[in-house]
PDB file of C-alpha atoms in Angstrom:
ATOM      1  CA  MET Y   1       0.000   0.000   0.000  1.00 50.00           C
ATOM      2  CA  SER Y   2       1.216   3.438  -0.786  1.00 53.00           C
ATOM      3  CA  GLU Y   3      -0.353   4.821   2.399  1.00 58.00           C
ATOM      4  CA  ASP Y   4       2.165   2.889   4.450  1.00 60.00           C
ATOM      5  CA  ASN Y   5       5.144   4.367   2.597  1.00 61.00           C
ATOM      6  CA  PRO Y   6       6.349   7.386   4.619  1.00 58.00           C
ATOM      7  CA  GLU Y   7       8.676   8.562   1.817  1.00 62.00           C
ATOM      8  CA  GLU Y   8       5.778   9.594  -0.430  1.00 60.00           C
ATOM      9  CA  ALA Y   9       4.520  13.081   0.216  1.00 62.00           C
ATOM     10  CA  TRP Y  10       0.839  13.311   0.955  1.00 66.00           C
ATOM     11  CA  SER Y  11      -0.990  16.315  -0.410  1.00 63.00           C
ATOM     12  CA  PRO Y  12      -4.598  17.178   0.490  1.00 73.00           C
ATOM     13  CA  LEU Y  13      -4.947  19.270  -2.668  1.00 71.00           C
ATOM     14  CA  PRO Y  14      -5.705  17.734  -6.047  1.00 73.00           C
ATOM     15  CA  PRO Y  15      -3.122  18.197  -8.790  1.00 71.00           C
ATOM     16  CA  PRO Y  16      -3.413  21.553 -10.557  1.00 73.00           C
ATOM     17  CA  ARG Y  17      -5.508  21.547 -13.726  1.00 77.00           C
ATOM     18  CA  GLU Y  18      -4.658  23.361 -16.872  1.00 79.00           C
ATOM     19  CA  GLU Y  19      -6.885  26.390 -17.262  1.00 79.00           C
ATOM     20  CA  GLU Y  20      -9.224  26.288 -20.215  1.00 77.00           C
ATOM     21  CA  PRO Y  21      -9.740  29.403 -22.268  1.00 77.00           C
ATOM     22  CA  PRO Y  22     -13.089  31.102 -21.648  1.00 73.00           C
ATOM     23  CA  PRO Y  23     -15.806  30.117 -24.126  1.00 70.00           C
ATOM     24  CA  VAL Y  24     -16.490  32.392 -27.039  1.00 63.00           C
ATOM     25  CA  PRO Y  25     -19.500  34.546 -26.185  1.00 63.00           C
ATOM     26  CA  ARG Y  26     -22.445  33.771 -28.399  1.00 61.00           C
ATOM     27  CA  ARG Y  27     -24.096  36.767 -29.884  1.00 67.00           C
ATOM     28  CA  GLY Y  28     -27.432  37.238 -31.484  1.00 72.00           C
ATOM     29  CA  SER Y  29     -30.918  36.565 -30.375  1.00 85.00           C
ATOM     30  CA  MET Y  30     -32.691  33.366 -31.291  1.00 88.00           C
ATOM     31  CA  VAL Y  31     -36.131  34.967 -30.902  1.00 90.00           C
ATOM     32  CA  LEU Y  32     -35.157  37.847 -33.159  1.00 90.00           C
ATOM     33  CA  GLY Y  33     -33.839  35.349 -35.697  1.00 89.00           C
ATOM     34  CA  ILE Y  34     -37.132  33.450 -35.617  1.00 91.00           C
ATOM     35  CA  LEU Y  35     -39.296  36.532 -36.046  1.00 90.00           C
ATOM     36  CA  LEU Y  36     -37.204  38.306 -38.649  1.00 89.00           C
ATOM     37  CA  GLY Y  37     -36.395  35.067 -40.440  1.00 88.00           C
ATOM     38  CA  ALA Y  38     -39.998  34.007 -40.969  1.00 88.00           C
ATOM     39  CA  VAL Y  39     -41.061  37.491 -42.068  1.00 89.00           C
ATOM     40  CA  ALA Y  40     -38.040  37.885 -44.360  1.00 85.00           C
ATOM     41  CA  LEU Y  41     -38.648  34.485 -45.908  1.00 81.00           C
ATOM     42  CA  TYR Y  42     -42.265  35.341 -46.705  1.00 82.00           C
ATOM     43  CA  ALA Y  43     -41.153  38.677 -48.203  1.00 83.00           C
ATOM     44  CA  LEU Y  44     -38.387  36.988 -50.187  1.00 76.00           C
ATOM     45  CA  TYR Y  45     -40.652  34.175 -51.340  1.00 72.00           C
ATOM     46  CA  PHE Y  46     -43.554  36.342 -52.477  1.00 74.00           C
ATOM     47  CA  GLY Y  47     -41.271  39.026 -53.894  1.00 71.00           C
ATOM     48  CA  THR Y  48     -39.281  36.692 -56.118  1.00 64.00           C
ATOM     49  CA  THR Y  49     -42.083  34.392 -57.246  1.00 60.00           C
ATOM     50  CA  ALA Y  50     -44.664  37.030 -58.184  1.00 62.00           C
ATOM     51  CA  GLY Y  51     -44.277  36.466 -61.936  1.00 57.00           C
ATOM     52  CA  ILE Y  52     -44.794  32.707 -62.029  1.00 57.00           C
ATOM     53  CA  ALA Y  53     -48.515  32.516 -61.290  1.00 56.00           C
ATOM     54  CA  PRO Y  54     -50.557  30.622 -63.907  1.00 58.00           C
ATOM     55  CA  ASP Y  55     -52.622  33.698 -64.719  1.00 60.00           C
ATOM     56  CA  GLU Y  56     -49.430  35.645 -65.369  1.00 57.00           C
ATOM     57  CA  GLY Y  57     -48.408  33.301 -68.175  1.00 57.00           C
ATOM     58  CA  TYR Y  58     -45.202  31.976 -66.550  1.00 55.00           C
ATOM     59  CA  LYS Y  59     -43.061  34.953 -67.548  1.00 59.00           C
ATOM     60  CA  THR Y  60     -39.818  33.583 -66.124  1.00 57.00           C
ATOM     61  CA  PHE Y  61     -37.625  30.837 -67.536  1.00 61.00           C
ATOM     62  CA  LEU Y  62     -37.361  29.294 -64.059  1.00 60.00           C
ATOM     63  CA  ALA Y  63     -41.097  28.908 -63.630  1.00 62.00           C
ATOM     64  CA  GLY Y  64     -40.957  25.585 -61.760  1.00 66.00           C
ATOM     65  CA  PRO Y  65     -37.732  25.815 -59.733  1.00 71.00           C
ATOM     66  CA  ALA Y  66     -38.218  29.503 -58.956  1.00 67.00           C
ATOM     67  CA  ALA Y  67     -40.397  28.568 -56.019  1.00 71.00           C
ATOM     68  CA  LEU Y  68     -37.512  26.656 -54.412  1.00 79.00           C
ATOM     69  CA  ILE Y  69     -34.647  29.076 -55.107  1.00 78.00           C
ATOM     70  CA  PRO Y  70     -35.496  31.583 -52.321  1.00 77.00           C
ATOM     71  CA  ILE Y  71     -35.811  28.777 -49.785  1.00 82.00           C
ATOM     72  CA  ALA Y  72     -32.479  27.253 -50.871  1.00 87.00           C
ATOM     73  CA  VAL Y  73     -30.679  30.606 -50.570  1.00 85.00           C
ATOM     74  CA  TYR Y  74     -32.238  31.237 -47.165  1.00 86.00           C
ATOM     75  CA  LEU Y  75     -31.308  27.740 -45.978  1.00 91.00           C
ATOM     76  CA  ALA Y  76     -27.700  28.183 -47.121  1.00 94.00           C
ATOM     77  CA  ILE Y  77     -27.335  31.522 -45.311  1.00 92.00           C
ATOM     78  CA  ALA Y  78     -29.039  30.266 -42.136  1.00 92.00           C
ATOM     79  CA  GLY Y  79     -26.927  27.109 -42.116  1.00 93.00           C
ATOM     80  CA  ALA Y  80     -23.707  29.075 -42.526  1.00 95.00           C
ATOM     81  CA  LEU Y  81     -24.657  31.386 -39.655  1.00 92.00           C
ATOM     82  CA  ALA Y  82     -25.629  28.435 -37.440  1.00 91.00           C
ATOM     83  CA  ILE Y  83     -22.264  26.740 -37.973  1.00 93.00           C
ATOM     84  CA  TRP Y  84     -20.167  29.784 -37.074  1.00 89.00           C
ATOM     85  CA  PRO Y  85     -19.974  29.892 -33.231  1.00 84.00           C
ATOM     86  CA  ARG Y  86     -20.313  33.657 -32.907  1.00 85.00           C
ATOM     87  CA  THR Y  87     -23.622  33.730 -34.786  1.00 88.00           C
ATOM     88  CA  SER Y  88     -24.941  30.275 -33.930  1.00 89.00           C
ATOM     89  CA  ARG Y  89     -27.945  31.588 -31.988  1.00 90.00           C
ATOM     90  CA  TRP Y  90     -28.938  33.907 -34.828  1.00 91.00           C
ATOM     91  CA  GLY Y  91     -28.552  31.086 -37.369  1.00 92.00           C
ATOM     92  CA  ALA Y  92     -30.555  28.689 -35.211  1.00 93.00           C
ATOM     93  CA  GLY Y  93     -33.305  31.298 -35.006  1.00 93.00           C
ATOM     94  CA  LEU Y  94     -33.316  31.610 -38.773  1.00 93.00           C
ATOM     95  CA  LEU Y  95     -33.629  27.836 -39.109  1.00 93.00           C
ATOM     96  CA  PHE Y  96     -36.541  27.844 -36.673  1.00 94.00           C
ATOM     97  CA  GLY Y  97     -38.032  30.648 -38.782  1.00 92.00           C
ATOM     98  CA  LEU Y  98     -37.873  28.332 -41.793  1.00 90.00           C
ATOM     99  CA  GLY Y  99     -39.864  25.755 -39.849  1.00 91.00           C
ATOM    100  CA  ILE Y 100     -42.457  28.362 -38.898  1.00 91.00           C
ATOM    101  CA  PHE Y 101     -42.620  29.479 -42.534  1.00 89.00           C
ATOM    102  CA  ILE Y 102     -43.361  25.904 -43.620  1.00 89.00           C
ATOM    103  CA  LEU Y 103     -45.977  25.332 -40.903  1.00 93.00           C
ATOM    104  CA  LEU Y 104     -47.773  28.622 -41.515  1.00 91.00           C
ATOM    105  CA  GLY Y 105     -47.519  28.200 -45.280  1.00 87.00           C
ATOM    106  CA  GLY Y 106     -49.079  24.750 -45.049  1.00 90.00           C
ATOM    107  CA  GLY Y 107     -51.886  26.110 -42.890  1.00 91.00           C
ATOM    108  CA  ILE Y 108     -52.534  28.978 -45.284  1.00 86.00           C
ATOM    109  CA  CYS Y 109     -52.534  26.556 -48.222  1.00 85.00           C
ATOM    110  CA  VAL Y 110     -55.015  24.205 -46.552  1.00 90.00           C
ATOM    111  CA  MET Y 111     -57.218  27.163 -45.629  1.00 89.00           C
ATOM    112  CA  ALA Y 112     -57.175  28.454 -49.214  1.00 85.00           C
ATOM    113  CA  LEU Y 113     -57.928  25.014 -50.636  1.00 86.00           C
ATOM    114  CA  SER Y 114     -60.817  24.452 -48.240  1.00 87.00           C
ATOM    115  CA  GLN Y 115     -62.361  27.772 -49.267  1.00 86.00           C
ATOM    116  CA  MET Y 116     -61.909  26.955 -52.937  1.00 80.00           C
ATOM    117  CA  SER Y 117     -63.682  23.628 -52.637  1.00 68.00           C
ATOM    118  CA  SER Y 118     -66.836  25.340 -51.392  1.00 66.00           C
ATOM    119  CA  ARG Y 119     -66.881  27.601 -54.468  1.00 65.00           C
ATOM    120  CA  ILE Y 120     -66.618  24.798 -57.014  1.00 62.00           C
TER     121      ILE Y 120
END
């Protein structure tokens, strides 16, 4: 047993630990990212896809994929901000805003379709 060996020095203190650097402070508000992200995505979506409605005659050459381009750009920007530690909260808020955009958009679509079925 090492406790019986009087030559070993006994220390009541644990060995000193190496100090870790302080964590990088995270900036940005997740709630602000959610609110501004959802609103900005609706503005971006309706602003860039205004000319592809069937009654407009499909004026753009990207008539089909044009509906997905704003969402892809938004997702790329939000993902890049979520990966970078300094803006991870802001990026996470933007990604939550995308989820809210999809949920609200689905609800609005179902509401519009249910009103259209009563007119037919």
